[in-house]
Short mmCIF file of C-alpha atoms in Angstrom, two decimals:
data_model
loop_
_atom_site.label_atom_id
_atom_site.label_comp_id
_atom_site.label_asym_id
_atom_site.label_seq_id
_atom_site.Cartn_x
_atom_site.Cartn_y
_atom_site.Cartn_z
CA MET A 1 11.92 29.30 10.88
CA GLU A 2 15.47 28.19 11.65
CA ASP A 3 16.50 31.83 12.15
CA VAL A 4 13.66 32.31 14.63
CA LEU A 5 14.64 29.24 16.62
CA ASN A 6 18.35 30.09 16.48
CA ALA A 7 17.55 33.51 17.96
CA THR A 8 16.36 31.81 21.14
CA GLY A 9 19.88 30.55 21.81
CA ARG A 10 18.62 27.01 22.50
CA SER A 11 20.37 23.96 21.10
CA ALA A 12 18.62 22.71 17.98
CA ARG A 13 19.15 20.40 15.03
CA TYR A 14 17.20 20.86 11.84
CA LEU A 15 16.35 17.97 9.52
CA ARG A 16 16.39 19.27 5.95
CA CYS A 17 14.76 16.42 4.07
CA GLY A 18 14.75 15.42 0.43
CA ASN A 19 11.60 14.62 -1.52
CA PHE A 20 9.32 12.32 0.47
CA MET A 21 8.79 8.96 -1.25
CA GLU A 22 5.23 9.15 0.06
CA ASN A 23 4.53 12.17 -2.17
CA PHE A 24 3.81 9.87 -5.10
CA LEU A 25 0.91 8.17 -3.28
CA TRP A 26 -1.55 10.97 -3.96
CA GLN A 27 -1.28 9.93 -7.63
CA VAL A 28 -1.79 6.24 -6.93
CA GLU A 29 -5.02 6.14 -8.97
CA PRO A 30 -3.51 7.35 -12.29
CA ILE A 31 -0.41 5.24 -11.58
CA LEU A 32 -2.39 2.01 -11.24
CA GLN A 33 -5.15 2.76 -13.76
CA GLN A 34 -3.31 4.75 -16.44
CA GLY A 35 0.31 3.79 -15.81
CA ARG A 36 1.31 7.45 -15.51
CA PHE A 37 2.16 10.13 -12.95
CA PHE A 38 2.53 13.85 -13.53
CA TYR A 39 4.64 16.75 -12.28
CA PRO A 40 5.56 20.19 -13.68
CA PHE A 41 9.19 19.15 -13.55
CA PRO A 42 11.85 17.82 -15.95
CA GLY A 43 12.06 14.03 -15.99
CA ASP A 44 15.85 13.77 -16.06
CA PHE A 45 16.72 15.98 -13.06
CA PRO A 46 18.05 13.94 -10.09
CA ILE A 47 16.25 14.58 -6.80
CA PRO A 48 17.27 13.44 -3.29
CA MET A 49 14.67 11.00 -1.93
CA VAL A 50 13.83 9.95 1.60
CA ALA A 51 11.33 7.59 3.21
CA THR A 52 9.56 9.36 6.06
CA HIS A 53 10.05 6.49 8.50
CA ASN A 54 13.81 6.97 8.11
CA ILE A 55 13.40 10.62 9.08
CA GLY A 56 11.83 9.40 12.31
CA VAL A 57 14.69 6.98 12.91
CA VAL A 58 17.33 9.68 12.44
CA ALA A 59 15.40 12.09 14.67
CA ALA A 60 15.14 9.48 17.42
CA GLN A 61 18.88 8.75 17.25
CA TRP A 62 19.71 12.42 17.64
CA LEU A 63 17.26 12.97 20.46
CA LEU A 64 18.94 10.17 22.38
CA GLN A 65 22.32 11.95 22.24
CA GLN A 66 22.39 13.68 25.62
CA ASP A 67 25.86 15.22 25.35
CA TRP A 68 25.26 17.39 22.28
CA SER A 69 24.73 21.14 22.15
CA GLY A 70 24.72 23.79 19.47
CA GLN A 71 22.71 24.60 16.37
CA GLU A 72 22.99 22.87 13.01
CA GLY A 73 21.00 21.78 9.99
CA ILE A 74 21.74 18.55 8.16
CA GLY A 75 20.15 17.20 5.00
CA VAL A 76 18.50 13.81 5.42
CA ASP A 77 18.15 11.71 2.31
CA GLU A 78 18.89 8.27 0.93
CA PRO A 79 22.29 7.79 -0.76
CA GLU A 80 20.77 7.50 -4.25
CA ASP A 81 19.24 10.54 -5.97
CA LEU A 82 16.61 9.65 -8.57
CA SER A 83 15.12 11.49 -11.51
CA LEU A 84 11.39 11.12 -12.09
CA ASN A 85 12.15 8.97 -15.14
CA GLN A 86 14.18 6.65 -12.89
CA VAL A 87 11.35 6.62 -10.36
CA ALA A 88 9.01 5.46 -13.13
CA VAL A 89 11.37 2.60 -14.01
CA GLN A 90 11.67 1.42 -10.40
CA MET A 91 7.93 1.81 -9.87
CA SER A 92 7.28 -0.34 -12.96
CA GLU A 93 9.56 -3.08 -11.67
CA ALA A 94 7.99 -2.94 -8.21
CA ILE A 95 4.36 -3.34 -9.28
CA ASN A 96 5.03 -5.36 -12.46
CA GLN A 97 3.23 -2.79 -14.60
CA THR A 98 4.59 -0.21 -17.03
CA VAL A 99 4.56 3.26 -15.45
CA ARG A 100 5.73 6.43 -17.19
CA PHE A 101 6.44 9.92 -15.94
CA GLN A 102 4.65 12.64 -17.93
CA PRO A 103 5.73 16.27 -17.52
CA VAL A 104 2.85 18.76 -17.48
CA SER A 105 2.61 22.52 -17.59
CA PRO A 106 2.38 24.49 -14.32
CA GLU A 107 -1.12 25.58 -15.35
CA ALA A 108 -2.32 22.01 -15.91
CA TYR A 109 -0.80 20.86 -12.62
CA THR A 110 -2.42 23.72 -10.72
CA GLU A 111 -5.80 22.91 -12.24
CA SER A 112 -5.43 19.25 -11.26
CA MET A 113 -4.53 20.19 -7.68
CA LEU A 114 -7.56 22.47 -7.41
CA GLN A 115 -9.82 19.71 -8.74
CA HIS A 116 -8.49 17.39 -6.05
CA GLY A 117 -9.31 19.82 -3.25
CA ALA A 118 -6.17 21.93 -2.90
CA SER A 119 -6.73 25.52 -1.85
CA PRO A 120 -5.98 28.40 -4.26
CA ALA A 121 -3.02 29.33 -2.03
CA TYR A 122 -1.62 25.79 -1.67
CA ALA A 123 -1.34 24.93 -5.37
CA PRO A 124 0.87 27.95 -6.28
CA GLY A 125 2.99 27.17 -3.23
CA LEU A 126 3.72 23.72 -4.64
CA LEU A 127 4.78 25.28 -7.94
CA ASP A 128 7.17 27.56 -6.04
CA MET A 129 8.60 24.50 -4.30
CA PHE A 130 9.17 22.69 -7.62
CA ALA A 131 10.95 25.78 -8.95
CA GLU A 132 13.29 25.74 -5.93
CA VAL A 133 13.95 22.02 -6.38
CA ALA A 134 14.82 22.57 -10.04
CA ALA A 135 17.16 25.35 -8.93
CA GLY A 136 19.04 22.81 -6.79
CA ILE A 137 17.87 23.64 -3.26
CA TYR A 138 18.12 19.99 -2.16
CA HIS A 139 21.70 19.70 -3.39
CA ALA A 140 22.77 22.64 -1.25
CA GLU A 141 22.48 20.50 1.88
CA ALA A 142 25.03 18.07 3.30
CA GLY A 143 23.56 14.58 3.07
CA CYS A 144 23.06 12.41 6.14
CA LYS A 145 23.94 8.80 5.33
CA LEU A 146 21.43 6.38 6.77
CA GLY A 147 23.58 3.23 6.66
CA LYS A 148 21.52 0.06 7.12
CA LEU A 149 18.33 2.12 7.24
CA VAL A 150 18.54 2.84 3.51
CA THR A 151 15.26 2.37 1.67
CA SER A 152 15.28 1.85 -2.10
CA TYR A 153 12.43 3.46 -3.98
CA LYS A 154 11.70 0.11 -5.61
CA GLY A 155 11.27 -1.53 -2.21
CA TYR A 156 9.16 1.34 -0.94
CA ALA A 157 6.93 1.39 -4.03
CA PHE A 158 6.38 -2.35 -3.82
CA THR A 159 5.07 -2.08 -0.28
CA ALA A 160 3.05 1.11 -0.75
CA MET A 161 1.48 0.33 -4.12
CA HIS A 162 0.77 -3.31 -3.37
CA LYS A 163 -0.90 -2.49 -0.09
CA THR A 164 -3.11 -0.11 -2.04
CA SER A 165 -3.98 -2.42 -4.91
CA GLN A 166 -2.87 -6.00 -4.35
CA ILE A 167 -5.18 -8.77 -3.24
CA ILE A 168 -3.28 -11.12 -0.95
CA ARG A 169 -4.19 -14.72 -1.80
CA ILE A 170 -4.14 -17.36 0.92
CA LEU A 171 -4.84 -21.07 0.51
CA ALA A 172 -6.43 -22.61 3.62
CA ILE A 173 -5.78 -26.31 4.19
CA SER A 174 -7.62 -28.38 6.79
CA GLY A 175 -5.97 -31.60 7.95
CA SER A 176 -9.37 -33.15 8.62
CA LEU A 177 -11.69 -34.94 6.18
CA ARG A 178 -14.61 -34.95 8.60
CA ARG A 179 -17.80 -33.35 7.34
CA VAL A 180 -18.16 -31.50 10.65
CA SER A 181 -14.64 -30.47 11.63
CA SER A 182 -13.62 -27.77 14.07
CA ASN A 183 -10.41 -27.19 12.08
CA THR A 184 -12.33 -26.70 8.85
CA ALA A 185 -14.82 -24.44 10.64
CA LEU A 186 -11.92 -22.37 11.96
CA LEU A 187 -10.59 -21.85 8.43
CA GLN A 188 -14.08 -21.06 7.11
CA ALA A 189 -14.43 -18.45 9.83
CA ALA A 190 -11.11 -16.94 8.75
CA ILE A 191 -12.51 -16.69 5.23
CA ALA A 192 -15.66 -14.96 6.52
CA LEU A 193 -13.68 -12.51 8.64
CA ALA A 194 -11.04 -11.61 6.02
CA PRO A 195 -11.11 -8.05 4.64
CA ALA A 196 -11.79 -7.32 0.98
CA THR A 197 -8.06 -7.07 0.25
CA VAL A 198 -7.48 -10.67 1.33
CA GLU A 199 -8.78 -13.68 -0.62
CA ILE A 200 -8.74 -16.94 1.33
CA LYS A 201 -9.67 -20.10 -0.56
CA LEU A 202 -10.33 -23.44 1.14
CA TYR A 203 -8.54 -26.37 -0.49
CA ASP A 204 -10.95 -29.29 -0.89
CA GLY A 205 -8.82 -31.88 -2.67
CA LEU A 206 -7.07 -33.51 0.27
CA GLY A 207 -9.15 -36.70 0.12
CA SER A 208 -8.68 -37.16 -3.63
CA LEU A 209 -4.89 -37.31 -3.56
CA PRO A 210 -3.43 -40.79 -4.17
CA HIS A 211 -0.96 -42.30 -1.72
CA PHE A 212 2.40 -40.70 -2.31
CA ASN A 213 4.56 -42.78 -4.62
CA PRO A 214 7.74 -41.34 -6.19
CA ASP A 215 7.21 -43.67 -9.16
CA LEU A 216 4.09 -41.67 -10.09
CA GLU A 217 5.83 -38.27 -10.13
CA PRO A 218 6.93 -38.30 -13.81
CA THR A 219 3.26 -38.67 -14.83
CA GLU A 220 1.60 -37.31 -11.71
CA PRO A 221 -2.19 -37.60 -11.28
CA LEU A 222 -4.33 -34.55 -12.07
CA SER A 223 -5.22 -34.14 -8.40
CA VAL A 224 -1.55 -33.66 -7.57
CA THR A 225 -1.10 -31.18 -10.41
CA ASP A 226 -4.11 -29.26 -9.08
CA LEU A 227 -2.55 -29.17 -5.59
CA ARG A 228 0.69 -27.77 -6.99
CA THR A 229 -1.23 -25.17 -9.02
CA GLN A 230 -3.16 -23.96 -5.98
CA ILE A 231 0.00 -23.78 -3.83
CA ARG A 232 1.67 -21.75 -6.57
CA TRP A 233 -1.37 -19.44 -6.78
CA ALA A 234 -1.24 -18.61 -3.09
CA ASP A 235 0.87 -15.90 -1.48
CA GLY A 236 0.67 -17.85 1.78
CA LEU A 237 -0.78 -21.01 3.35
CA LEU A 238 -3.07 -21.19 6.37
CA ILE A 239 -3.09 -24.70 7.84
CA SER A 240 -5.26 -26.05 10.65
CA THR A 241 -5.04 -29.70 11.62
CA PRO A 242 -6.31 -32.10 14.27
CA GLU A 243 -3.99 -34.41 16.15
CA TYR A 244 -4.24 -38.18 15.73
CA ALA A 245 -2.14 -40.48 17.95
CA HIS A 246 0.23 -37.64 18.83
CA GLY A 247 0.87 -36.86 15.17
CA VAL A 248 -0.22 -35.19 11.96
CA PRO A 249 -3.12 -36.90 10.13
CA GLY A 250 -1.93 -39.14 7.30
CA VAL A 251 -3.93 -37.27 4.63
CA LEU A 252 -2.16 -33.99 5.42
CA LYS A 253 1.28 -35.61 5.57
CA ASN A 254 0.50 -37.31 2.25
CA ALA A 255 -0.26 -33.94 0.61
CA LEU A 256 2.97 -32.45 1.95
CA ASP A 257 4.95 -35.47 0.70
CA TRP A 258 3.70 -34.76 -2.83
CA LEU A 259 5.10 -31.22 -2.56
CA VAL A 260 8.60 -32.13 -1.37
CA SER A 261 10.08 -32.55 -4.85
CA GLY A 262 8.58 -29.38 -6.32
CA SER A 263 9.45 -25.71 -5.99
CA GLU A 264 5.95 -24.43 -5.12
CA PHE A 265 6.39 -24.78 -1.37
CA ILE A 266 9.89 -23.35 -1.05
CA GLY A 267 9.91 -20.09 0.90
CA LYS A 268 6.11 -20.00 1.13
CA PRO A 269 4.80 -18.02 4.15
CA ILE A 270 2.77 -20.30 6.42
CA ALA A 271 0.61 -19.78 9.49
CA LEU A 272 -0.48 -22.73 11.62
CA LEU A 273 -3.83 -22.56 13.41
CA ASN A 274 -4.72 -24.92 16.22
CA ALA A 275 -8.31 -25.63 17.26
CA SER A 276 -7.34 -27.50 20.42
CA PRO A 277 -4.89 -26.56 23.21
CA ARG A 278 -4.22 -30.30 23.64
CA ALA A 279 -2.95 -30.81 20.08
CA THR A 280 0.63 -29.87 20.88
CA TYR A 281 2.26 -32.94 19.35
CA ALA A 282 0.66 -32.41 15.94
CA GLN A 283 1.61 -28.72 15.94
CA SER A 284 5.18 -29.55 16.86
CA SER A 285 5.38 -32.27 14.22
CA LEU A 286 3.83 -30.05 11.54
CA THR A 287 6.22 -27.23 12.42
CA GLU A 288 9.16 -29.61 11.95
CA ILE A 289 7.85 -30.91 8.61
CA VAL A 290 7.13 -27.45 7.20
CA THR A 291 10.50 -26.13 8.35
CA VAL A 292 12.37 -29.02 6.72
CA MET A 293 10.45 -28.29 3.51
CA THR A 294 11.74 -24.67 3.78
CA GLY A 295 8.35 -23.11 4.41
CA ARG A 296 8.48 -19.77 6.29
CA ILE A 297 6.37 -20.17 9.42
CA VAL A 298 5.02 -16.89 10.81
CA LEU A 299 4.94 -17.63 14.52
CA GLU A 300 3.11 -14.42 15.43
CA ALA A 301 0.19 -15.48 13.22
CA SER A 302 0.19 -19.11 14.40
CA ILE A 303 -2.33 -19.22 17.24
CA THR A 304 -4.46 -21.64 19.21
CA VAL A 305 -8.20 -20.95 19.13
CA PRO A 306 -9.82 -23.07 21.88
CA LEU A 307 -12.73 -24.80 20.16
CA LEU A 308 -12.33 -28.22 21.82
CA GLY A 309 -15.58 -29.37 23.43
CA ARG A 310 -17.48 -26.21 22.50
CA ASN A 311 -19.49 -27.73 19.62
CA ILE A 312 -19.25 -24.43 17.78
CA ASP A 313 -19.59 -23.94 14.01
CA ILE A 314 -18.42 -21.19 11.67
CA ASP A 315 -21.30 -18.88 12.57
CA GLY A 316 -20.60 -19.36 16.25
CA ILE A 317 -16.93 -18.52 15.80
CA VAL A 318 -17.73 -15.36 13.86
CA ALA A 319 -20.34 -14.30 16.43
CA ASP A 320 -18.01 -14.87 19.40
CA LEU A 321 -16.20 -11.55 19.91
CA GLU A 322 -13.12 -13.01 21.61
CA LEU A 323 -12.64 -15.81 19.08
CA SER A 324 -13.33 -13.67 16.01
CA GLN A 325 -11.01 -10.87 17.11
CA ALA A 326 -8.19 -13.31 17.82
CA LEU A 327 -8.68 -14.92 14.41
CA GLN A 328 -8.82 -11.56 12.63
CA ARG A 329 -5.61 -10.43 14.34
CA ALA A 330 -3.87 -13.64 13.29
CA VAL A 331 -4.96 -13.25 9.67
CA MET A 332 -3.86 -9.62 9.46
CA THR A 333 -0.55 -10.41 11.19
CA PHE A 334 -0.04 -13.10 8.56
CA VAL A 335 -0.91 -10.69 5.75
CA ASP A 336 1.55 -8.10 7.09
CA ALA A 337 4.27 -10.76 7.18
CA ILE A 338 3.52 -11.72 3.57
CA TYR A 339 3.85 -8.07 2.55
CA GLN A 340 7.15 -7.88 4.40
CA PHE A 341 8.53 -11.02 2.72
CA GLN A 342 7.48 -9.72 -0.69
CA THR A 343 9.09 -6.35 0.00
CA GLU A 344 12.34 -8.03 1.04
CA ALA A 345 12.33 -10.02 -2.18
CA ALA A 346 11.70 -6.87 -4.25
CA PHE A 347 14.43 -4.99 -2.40
CA SER A 348 16.98 -7.76 -2.96
CA ASP A 349 15.90 -8.23 -6.61
CA GLU A 350 15.12 -11.88 -5.92
CA PRO A 351 12.22 -13.41 -7.89
CA LEU A 352 8.93 -13.52 -6.00
CA ARG A 353 7.40 -16.96 -5.55
#
């Protein structure tokens, strides 16, 4: 193809890419269910890897260079080559599950491809490609260093595999104890509108917490222990609170005070919902409190849903197209942010909270 394009005499650059990290996703089912993936390839042979989004970044950078002319091909891959055995190790660390690479015969691999819908012509073509890779075709290219755009396979696998299999867990906390509360209804609507991959649980122990007293911390009440356990369980917190006397309700502040001395809250992703456009003081105060406690507020997911004076319950919120769509967008924006934070932690080898 390059020869054909070169014959036109037009300026052209050719991206000669390493093995796509995304190629492993077609085996996501055996990876997650059996802890194995298969290729007709030796497990100890290093292969250049590249994340496809980085290919797009490099292509965009080159297309923006207006003063270039000529014809050239450059290999695009991440700085670290990985064998399939090394991929299995990084994949295991990323999804916290033992994964092994299992070499298979070309015949067995072809049969598997055909069973999964590959055409009789496509499957042999893949085998030819593997033969060329084993012969070193990738290593014949000059690598293009991606600098800050480098993607580790561990970081990639964490994002890709977790988005396929992980249930994101969110604890919803209402700052109101009222039986009929617009803030509680807003959180209940978020629960009803959440997709199957997101579990939102409403915390119902706010009223049972004792007044905060540091003297009680060494032998804390069971209700406080339960609060800590539920905060630790959650990947993120969704908080909606009314405003009383230009401030945060005492019961919510009391719960947060109990969490100050622990580690459960540190670095926790948090989205703040607001059921009233007038409740600006409480939102501002809560933002300050959560920030001081080192919670990670996701501003893009922190929205105001105007329920004030509408006398609307959970069913009404869900049925209202404008309100339900805004709430769904906020929840999914929050979920995406949680995935991003978790990926950053996996990439930096920091422990996930």
